[in-house]
Every structure is written in structure tokens, then in C-alpha cells.
């Protein structure tokens, strides 16, 4: 089947986007191109890391198949409602139908100002582009639903932040860019028919099985909630901290979106947070499930007029649904954690996981390695992580009596995009134009469950002098 560009979202309503072209850049150069994803999307091969592709993925040329537009959305940022955010530095180029029949958005990010830019320059420094490219692709390989990275190009221009930094543009691919914040934007337009066609569009695109349901909008709430619960359970099981779970950064498809200040936890501590702007730790590791619920409640509010004409009845039904979030989340979480230690029965696994996490926290042990090493044929590597090996040994004996080690290495990665490694890649690329580390990290993270001696030097957590304890949105 050929490359099939479409623009279904733009047929919905002109109120939801602003047509806009990318601002051209001086001297674009390739940083990365994802051939595996290009194949899936059936992107014409003449655009794969070619000069022609470079002109398109830098925004210098608008191909005839693109209908570029900035999408409107609202959102709660750190719990404060902002009625108009929108793509301030991103453009939806087109939708495509991939070879799996799935519809995807192709979006440029960092492509210049749009009607929603407010005071921003519409650009992105190279650091955040490299970070998003590495981490979103790593998440995909770690089996976490996520937006993906198709391309990254340097613009050959400077972007002024705290310092002047080289600019770059990411091409992001998503099942859609519809967010809780998009639904909030539609609600605030106060147009019942538009709200209904928006919800129907979301059902059509992401939850088509609900089309003929008796209570489609209540079911939509339940399905989005279910996807988010599952997603956050995945994050928690990998030690992933999103860092900026605002409602505009929460997709209705259940994909992880927006890799700004995100980071993977190393030494286990549930209160871990990295984001510099998250002063109070609203988006700390252990708060993620509760914030997921908070965001779902905001989504529920947007559906109330569709759930029932009687506002009291609508609230009662929506409340009954979101009250199940916590148990749904916990079911997913304990399923993930049970698999991580190779114990099938969750009632046996749960206390074992809790005890193991306590040991990790008390002895500041790397979360990724502590689980990974349980899959080893011999206990040495796991034991060596724990300074107090007596308490570890007691736990290990109890665990061993119930464990099946056969899948542990398939579930617990050897490699994650550790912060200090991402930082090495960014520094080399941005300061010296050297992509060696970036490329090598991509290769390592493309197969995170297979340990390879080639990457021995990047297996360990950061040494204390390398450790990065704060991250920045970098916008
Ligand atoms: P984010 O922090 O990336 O989720 O972005 C929050 C909002 O700020 C979104 O509406 C972005 O489009 C907008 N934004 C972030 N960076 C820029 C920028 N450099 N120029 C214009 N808008 C931006
Ligand atoms: Mg965002």
C-alpha cells in the first residue's frame, strides 16, 4: 500500500486548529532518521535521510501532501488552568495510515512561531530534541506506549535560552496529538454539537469498539482512564518519572507524550523528582498515579454534558467511573511488579516486592539493576548491590522459594536511557557537532533487554560525580 496522507482532524472544525507554515531555517543538517518507523509509516524512500527529506523535516519545504497546522488545546499546568495553550512551536504536517492500518500524526516540533506561540520563539534547542529522540524511542523498545521520533535535524541557527544554543527540529509521530487539554479547550468553546463531534472523533480514532455502545461517552471515560492507568503502571515498573504531567501532556490515546524534564530513577526512592520547576514535587515518582487520577477527573469534566442531560446524574455516573481508577491502576501495577520478580501469584508477589523495594531504598540500590540481576543464573551480581547482604539474603531465600527466573531478563531491561548518558550525547552533539555518543546510545537502547559486552561501560548507574539530579524543560 502506498503512502497515504490524510487530514481527518482538520475536517472536524476550523475552531480546533490554525493553518500555519513552518519558518524556514538557514542550514539544516541531519541528526537522525528512523528508518524502521519510516518503513512502518510507508514514508517514500526518497525522503529517508536524503536532501529532499532534509528540506521537508526542517520545515524549509512544505510538500504537496502536507496540510500544516498548529492544533489548539488548553490545559492545567501545575493545577492552574490555562484556557489557551496550543502548539506554540509545533505543526501537524499530515496524518498517515501506516502499514498496520493505524492512523498516525506526523508533527514537526521546533518549526517556528505559530498563532499559539504567545511570547515563545517557536524553536527548540538541540538538547531537548536529542533527549526526546532517545527517550521516546527507548520507551517504545521497552514496550511502553509512546509517541515516537521519526527524524531530528539541526537547524544551523542559534536559539537563545539562558545561553545561546544550537537549534533543532524533531519530527514526532503519535497515534494522535489529542490530549486531555484538547477536550478542555473544546469544552470551553461552549458548543454542545462541537463537543459531541469531538468526543465522537476520539471514539472513532482510538476506541472504535465504543461506537455502538449504549453509553459511549461514559465508556470513553472508562477506556481513557484504563489506558492511563496501564501506562502509569508501566512507568512505575521501569522507574520512569515523566516530570510534567500537566493535562496538556496527557494523551487520550494512552501514549506517553512530552519528554521535557523526564528521567529514569537510579537509586530507588519513591519521592524522587528531577524537574527543576517542580518545586513541591507534584510530579514526583510516587505521585504519578494520583496525578493520573487528577487528570482523568479533568477529562471527566469535559464529558459531563454528553454523559447525561441532568448534570447531577452525569456527575454521579462519572464519579462512579473515576472511583475505580485506583483499583484499576493497582491491578496493572502489581501485575507488572509480579512479572518483574518472576512470581505469578500476586498475593505472594506483593509482599516480596514491597520488601525488596524497602531493601533497595534503605541501601540506595539502583532500581533497574536490582530487578535485572534477579534473572541471572547465579546470585552474585544481585547480592553485590546490597551492602547489608544479610538482610538481602533473607529476602532472597524467601523469594527463591517462589520464583521462576525464566522471563526476568525479558521483562527487566539491562539498559535504560540514564540521564548522565543522555547528557553526554547532548553535550557532544551540541558543543562539538559530534554524534558518536548519540548514535551509540541509539544502538544500545534499540535492544534494551539484551546485555552486550560492547556496552559494558554504559551499564552502570551514574557515579556520584556524574549524577544529574535536576532536569529542565529546556523549552
Ligand atoms: P510544554 O512545556 O512543552 O508542554 O509546552 C507548554 C506550552 O508552551 C505549549 O503550548 C507549547 O507549545 C508552548 N511552548 C513551549 N516552548 C515554546 C517555544 N519555544 N515557543 C513557543 N511556544 C512554546
Ligand atoms: Mg506539552
PDB file of N, CA, C and O and ligand atoms in Angstrom, residues 71 73 77 84-90 109-110 112-114 116-125 159 161 172 179 244 246 248-249 258-261 277 473-475, ligand 1:
ATOM      1  N   UNK A  71      -2.294  22.930  16.338  1.00  0.00           N
ATOM      2  CA  UNK A  71      -3.537  22.496  16.985  1.00  0.00           C
ATOM      3  C   UNK A  71      -3.752  23.288  18.270  1.00  0.00           C
ATOM      4  O   UNK A  71      -2.806  23.595  18.996  1.00  0.00           O
ATOM      5  N   UNK A  73      -5.176  23.719  22.060  1.00  0.00           N
ATOM      6  CA  UNK A  73      -5.555  22.994  23.272  1.00  0.00           C
ATOM      7  C   UNK A  73      -5.411  23.906  24.473  1.00  0.00           C
ATOM      8  O   UNK A  73      -4.785  24.966  24.396  1.00  0.00           O
ATOM      9  N   UNK A  77      -1.723  23.548  34.053  1.00  0.00           N
ATOM     10  CA  UNK A  77      -0.275  23.445  34.253  1.00  0.00           C
ATOM     11  C   UNK A  77      -0.013  23.596  35.745  1.00  0.00           C
ATOM     12  O   UNK A  77      -0.331  24.629  36.328  1.00  0.00           O
ATOM     13  N   UNK A  84      -5.931  28.798  26.853  1.00  0.00           N
ATOM     14  CA  UNK A  84      -5.372  28.597  25.511  1.00  0.00           C
ATOM     15  C   UNK A  84      -3.869  28.380  25.545  1.00  0.00           C
ATOM     16  O   UNK A  84      -3.096  29.291  25.816  1.00  0.00           O
ATOM     17  N   UNK A  85      -3.483  27.140  25.251  1.00  0.00           N
ATOM     18  CA  UNK A  85      -2.065  26.824  25.063  1.00  0.00           C
ATOM     19  C   UNK A  85      -1.874  26.597  23.564  1.00  0.00           C
ATOM     20  O   UNK A  85      -1.673  27.527  22.823  1.00  0.00           O
ATOM     21  N   UNK A  86      -2.001  25.369  23.135  1.00  0.00           N
ATOM     22  CA  UNK A  86      -1.891  25.074  21.703  1.00  0.00           C
ATOM     23  C   UNK A  86      -0.450  24.874  21.278  1.00  0.00           C
ATOM     24  O   UNK A  86       0.489  25.116  22.035  1.00  0.00           O
ATOM     25  N   UNK A  87      -0.288  24.389  20.041  1.00  0.00           N
ATOM     26  CA  UNK A  87       1.050  24.136  19.504  1.00  0.00           C
ATOM     27  C   UNK A  87       1.766  25.463  19.277  1.00  0.00           C
ATOM     28  O   UNK A  87       1.569  26.117  18.252  1.00  0.00           O
ATOM     29  N   UNK A  88       2.598  25.847  20.204  1.00  0.00           N
ATOM     30  CA  UNK A  88       3.310  27.112  20.087  1.00  0.00           C
ATOM     31  C   UNK A  88       4.599  26.983  19.300  1.00  0.00           C
ATOM     32  O   UNK A  88       5.207  27.971  18.889  1.00  0.00           O
ATOM     33  N   UNK A  89       5.034  25.740  19.122  1.00  0.00           N
ATOM     34  CA  UNK A  89       6.263  25.531  18.337  1.00  0.00           C
ATOM     35  C   UNK A  89       6.210  24.196  17.608  1.00  0.00           C
ATOM     36  O   UNK A  89       7.229  23.560  17.377  1.00  0.00           O
ATOM     37  N   UNK A  90       4.982  23.787  17.302  1.00  0.00           N
ATOM     38  CA  UNK A  90       4.829  22.512  16.607  1.00  0.00           C
ATOM     39  C   UNK A  90       3.786  22.668  15.514  1.00  0.00           C
ATOM     40  O   UNK A  90       2.913  23.529  15.590  1.00  0.00           O
ATOM     41  N   UNK A 109       8.330  19.591  15.464  1.00  0.00           N
ATOM     42  CA  UNK A 109       8.386  20.283  16.758  1.00  0.00           C
ATOM     43  C   UNK A 109       9.653  21.135  16.797  1.00  0.00           C
ATOM     44  O   UNK A 109      10.757  20.610  16.657  1.00  0.00           O
ATOM     45  N   UNK A 110       9.446  22.453  16.947  1.00  0.00           N
ATOM     46  CA  UNK A 110      10.586  23.387  16.909  1.00  0.00           C
ATOM     47  C   UNK A 110      10.657  24.114  15.583  1.00  0.00           C
ATOM     48  O   UNK A 110      11.691  24.680  15.216  1.00  0.00           O
ATOM     49  N   UNK A 112       9.145  26.815  14.399  1.00  0.00           N
ATOM     50  CA  UNK A 112       8.906  28.260  14.278  1.00  0.00           C
ATOM     51  C   UNK A 112       7.592  28.686  14.907  1.00  0.00           C
ATOM     52  O   UNK A 112       6.805  27.861  15.366  1.00  0.00           O
ATOM     53  N   UNK A 113       7.373  29.987  14.915  1.00  0.00           N
ATOM     54  CA  UNK A 113       6.217  30.535  15.626  1.00  0.00           C
ATOM     55  C   UNK A 113       4.901  30.161  14.945  1.00  0.00           C
ATOM     56  O   UNK A 113       4.846  29.944  13.745  1.00  0.00           O
ATOM     57  N   UNK A 114       3.861  30.094  15.789  1.00  0.00           N
ATOM     58  CA  UNK A 114       2.509  29.806  15.315  1.00  0.00           C
ATOM     59  C   UNK A 114       1.567  30.804  15.998  1.00  0.00           C
ATOM     60  O   UNK A 114       1.997  31.522  16.909  1.00  0.00           O
ATOM     61  N   UNK A 116      -0.265  30.284  18.263  1.00  0.00           N
ATOM     62  CA  UNK A 116      -0.353  29.951  19.695  1.00  0.00           C
ATOM     63  C   UNK A 116       0.978  30.129  20.430  1.00  0.00           C
ATOM     64  O   UNK A 116       1.150  29.618  21.535  1.00  0.00           O
ATOM     65  N   UNK A 117       1.921  30.824  19.818  1.00  0.00           N
ATOM     66  CA  UNK A 117       3.258  30.901  20.429  1.00  0.00           C
ATOM     67  C   UNK A 117       3.338  31.808  21.651  1.00  0.00           C
ATOM     68  O   UNK A 117       4.292  31.728  22.412  1.00  0.00           O
ATOM     69  N   UNK A 118       2.366  32.677  21.835  1.00  0.00           N
ATOM     70  CA  UNK A 118       2.448  33.679  22.910  1.00  0.00           C
ATOM     71  C   UNK A 118       3.837  34.331  22.851  1.00  0.00           C
ATOM     72  O   UNK A 118       4.277  34.754  21.797  1.00  0.00           O
ATOM     73  N   UNK A 119       4.582  34.368  23.974  1.00  0.00           N
ATOM     74  CA  UNK A 119       5.890  35.037  23.934  1.00  0.00           C
ATOM     75  C   UNK A 119       7.028  34.180  23.401  1.00  0.00           C
ATOM     76  O   UNK A 119       8.156  34.648  23.292  1.00  0.00           O
ATOM     77  N   UNK A 120       6.739  32.923  23.057  1.00  0.00           N
ATOM     78  CA  UNK A 120       7.819  31.993  22.714  1.00  0.00           C
ATOM     79  C   UNK A 120       8.353  32.185  21.301  1.00  0.00           C
ATOM     80  O   UNK A 120       7.717  32.813  20.456  1.00  0.00           O
ATOM     81  N   UNK A 121       9.526  31.637  21.036  1.00  0.00           N
ATOM     82  CA  UNK A 121      10.162  31.807  19.721  1.00  0.00           C
ATOM     83  C   UNK A 121       9.810  30.681  18.745  1.00  0.00           C
ATOM     84  O   UNK A 121      10.252  30.695  17.601  1.00  0.00           O
ATOM     85  N   UNK A 122       9.058  29.693  19.224  1.00  0.00           N
ATOM     86  CA  UNK A 122       8.657  28.612  18.330  1.00  0.00           C
ATOM     87  C   UNK A 122       9.767  27.618  18.013  1.00  0.00           C
ATOM     88  O   UNK A 122       9.596  26.719  17.198  1.00  0.00           O
ATOM     89  N   UNK A 123      10.893  27.770  18.689  1.00  0.00           N
ATOM     90  CA  UNK A 123      12.057  26.927  18.375  1.00  0.00           C
ATOM     91  C   UNK A 123      12.390  25.982  19.526  1.00  0.00           C
ATOM     92  O   UNK A 123      11.875  26.117  20.633  1.00  0.00           O
ATOM     93  N   UNK A 124      13.271  25.068  19.238  1.00  0.00           N
ATOM     94  CA  UNK A 124      13.743  24.147  20.265  1.00  0.00           C
ATOM     95  C   UNK A 124      15.261  24.044  20.208  1.00  0.00           C
ATOM     96  O   UNK A 124      15.819  23.914  19.120  1.00  0.00           O
ATOM     97  N   UNK A 125      15.917  24.099  21.345  1.00  0.00           N
ATOM     98  CA  UNK A 125      17.356  23.827  21.334  1.00  0.00           C
ATOM     99  C   UNK A 125      17.610  22.351  20.982  1.00  0.00           C
ATOM    100  O   UNK A 125      16.711  21.520  21.076  1.00  0.00           O
ATOM    101  N   UNK A 159      19.497  29.305  19.101  1.00  0.00           N
ATOM    102  CA  UNK A 159      18.285  29.545  19.873  1.00  0.00           C
ATOM    103  C   UNK A 159      18.725  30.157  21.195  1.00  0.00           C
ATOM    104  O   UNK A 159      19.617  29.619  21.856  1.00  0.00           O
ATOM    105  N   UNK A 161      18.411  30.814  24.931  1.00  0.00           N
ATOM    106  CA  UNK A 161      17.765  30.459  26.197  1.00  0.00           C
ATOM    107  C   UNK A 161      18.585  31.138  27.293  1.00  0.00           C
ATOM    108  O   UNK A 161      18.832  32.313  27.181  1.00  0.00           O
ATOM    109  N   UNK A 172       7.872  14.269  15.248  1.00  0.00           N
ATOM    110  CA  UNK A 172       7.220  13.369  16.213  1.00  0.00           C
ATOM    111  C   UNK A 172       6.057  12.663  15.551  1.00  0.00           C
ATOM    112  O   UNK A 172       5.328  13.241  14.757  1.00  0.00           O
ATOM    113  N   UNK A 179      -5.243  15.552  23.478  1.00  0.00           N
ATOM    114  CA  UNK A 179      -4.867  15.490  24.889  1.00  0.00           C
ATOM    115  C   UNK A 179      -6.085  15.744  25.757  1.00  0.00           C
ATOM    116  O   UNK A 179      -7.104  16.245  25.264  1.00  0.00           O
ATOM    117  N   UNK A 244       6.309  16.265  34.050  1.00  0.00           N
ATOM    118  CA  UNK A 244       5.420  17.416  33.803  1.00  0.00           C
ATOM    119  C   UNK A 244       4.054  16.926  33.311  1.00  0.00           C
ATOM    120  O   UNK A 244       3.646  17.138  32.178  1.00  0.00           O
ATOM    121  N   UNK A 246       1.113  17.707  33.209  1.00  0.00           N
ATOM    122  CA  UNK A 246       0.012  18.652  33.044  1.00  0.00           C
ATOM    123  C   UNK A 246      -1.040  18.036  32.127  1.00  0.00           C
ATOM    124  O   UNK A 246      -0.726  17.131  31.346  1.00  0.00           O
ATOM    125  N   UNK A 248      -2.296  19.017  29.490  1.00  0.00           N
ATOM    126  CA  UNK A 248      -1.975  19.121  28.061  1.00  0.00           C
ATOM    127  C   UNK A 248      -0.871  18.149  27.662  1.00  0.00           C
ATOM    128  O   UNK A 248      -0.563  18.022  26.475  1.00  0.00           O
ATOM    129  N   UNK A 249      -0.299  17.469  28.635  1.00  0.00           N
ATOM    130  CA  UNK A 249       0.730  16.476  28.323  1.00  0.00           C
ATOM    131  C   UNK A 249       0.230  15.060  28.582  1.00  0.00           C
ATOM    132  O   UNK A 249       1.014  14.147  28.830  1.00  0.00           O
ATOM    133  N   UNK A 258       5.536  14.172  25.473  1.00  0.00           N
ATOM    134  CA  UNK A 258       6.272  15.296  26.020  1.00  0.00           C
ATOM    135  C   UNK A 258       7.418  14.868  26.943  1.00  0.00           C
ATOM    136  O   UNK A 258       7.234  14.665  28.144  1.00  0.00           O
ATOM    137  N   UNK A 259       8.578  14.742  26.338  1.00  0.00           N
ATOM    138  CA  UNK A 259       9.761  14.304  27.077  1.00  0.00           C
ATOM    139  C   UNK A 259      10.622  15.496  27.469  1.00  0.00           C
ATOM    140  O   UNK A 259      11.762  15.619  27.051  1.00  0.00           O
ATOM    141  N   UNK A 260      10.042  16.413  28.239  1.00  0.00           N
ATOM    142  CA  UNK A 260      10.791  17.584  28.680  1.00  0.00           C
ATOM    143  C   UNK A 260      11.764  17.232  29.796  1.00  0.00           C
ATOM    144  O   UNK A 260      12.904  16.840  29.550  1.00  0.00           O
ATOM    145  N   UNK A 261      11.310  17.356  31.033  1.00  0.00           N
ATOM    146  CA  UNK A 261      12.216  17.123  32.163  1.00  0.00           C
ATOM    147  C   UNK A 261      12.196  15.673  32.660  1.00  0.00           C
ATOM    148  O   UNK A 261      12.587  15.409  33.792  1.00  0.00           O
ATOM    149  N   UNK A 277      11.605  22.887  37.800  1.00  0.00           N
ATOM    150  CA  UNK A 277      10.451  23.770  38.057  1.00  0.00           C
ATOM    151  C   UNK A 277       9.421  23.127  38.987  1.00  0.00           C
ATOM    152  O   UNK A 277       8.544  23.815  39.494  1.00  0.00           O
ATOM    153  N   UNK A 473      12.970  21.768  31.507  1.00  0.00           N
ATOM    154  CA  UNK A 473      12.116  21.614  30.324  1.00  0.00           C
ATOM    155  C   UNK A 473      12.897  21.939  29.058  1.00  0.00           C
ATOM    156  O   UNK A 473      12.725  21.332  28.025  1.00  0.00           O
ATOM    157  N   UNK A 474      13.766  22.924  29.179  1.00  0.00           N
ATOM    158  CA  UNK A 474      14.604  23.273  28.039  1.00  0.00           C
ATOM    159  C   UNK A 474      13.842  23.901  26.896  1.00  0.00           C
ATOM    160  O   UNK A 474      14.328  23.943  25.773  1.00  0.00           O
ATOM    161  N   UNK A 475      12.618  24.354  27.163  1.00  0.00           N
ATOM    162  CA  UNK A 475      11.856  24.950  26.069  1.00  0.00           C
ATOM    163  C   UNK A 475      12.345  26.365  25.813  1.00  0.00           C
ATOM    164  O   UNK A 475      12.229  26.883  24.763  1.00  0.00           O
TER     165      UNK A 475
HETATM  166  P1  LIG B   1       5.422  22.201  27.142  1.00  0.00           P
HETATM  167  O1  LIG B   1       6.090  22.729  28.362  1.00  0.00           O
HETATM  168  O2  LIG B   1       6.368  21.745  26.061  1.00  0.00           O
HETATM  169  O3  LIG B   1       4.353  21.200  27.430  1.00  0.00           O
HETATM  170  O4  LIG B   1       4.699  23.474  26.484  1.00  0.00           O
HETATM  171  C1  LIG B   1       3.684  24.197  27.110  1.00  0.00           C
HETATM  172  C2  LIG B   1       3.153  25.235  26.152  1.00  0.00           C
HETATM  173  O5  LIG B   1       4.147  26.202  25.826  1.00  0.00           O
HETATM  174  C3  LIG B   1       2.682  24.685  24.805  1.00  0.00           C
HETATM  175  O6  LIG B   1       1.580  25.436  24.392  1.00  0.00           O
HETATM  176  C4  LIG B   1       3.877  24.908  23.917  1.00  0.00           C
HETATM  177  O7  LIG B   1       3.524  24.954  22.569  1.00  0.00           O
HETATM  178  C5  LIG B   1       4.375  26.254  24.427  1.00  0.00           C
HETATM  179  N1  LIG B   1       5.805  26.433  24.157  1.00  0.00           N
HETATM  180  C6  LIG B   1       6.839  25.793  24.752  1.00  0.00           C
HETATM  181  N2  LIG B   1       8.011  26.216  24.248  1.00  0.00           N
HETATM  182  C7  LIG B   1       7.730  27.159  23.319  1.00  0.00           C
HETATM  183  C8  LIG B   1       8.517  27.990  22.459  1.00  0.00           C
HETATM  184  N3  LIG B   1       9.849  27.915  22.441  1.00  0.00           N
HETATM  185  N4  LIG B   1       7.863  28.833  21.633  1.00  0.00           N
HETATM  186  C9  LIG B   1       6.530  28.899  21.626  1.00  0.00           C
HETATM  187  N5  LIG B   1       5.745  28.175  22.403  1.00  0.00           N
HETATM  188  C10 LIG B   1       6.324  27.297  23.259  1.00  0.00           C
END
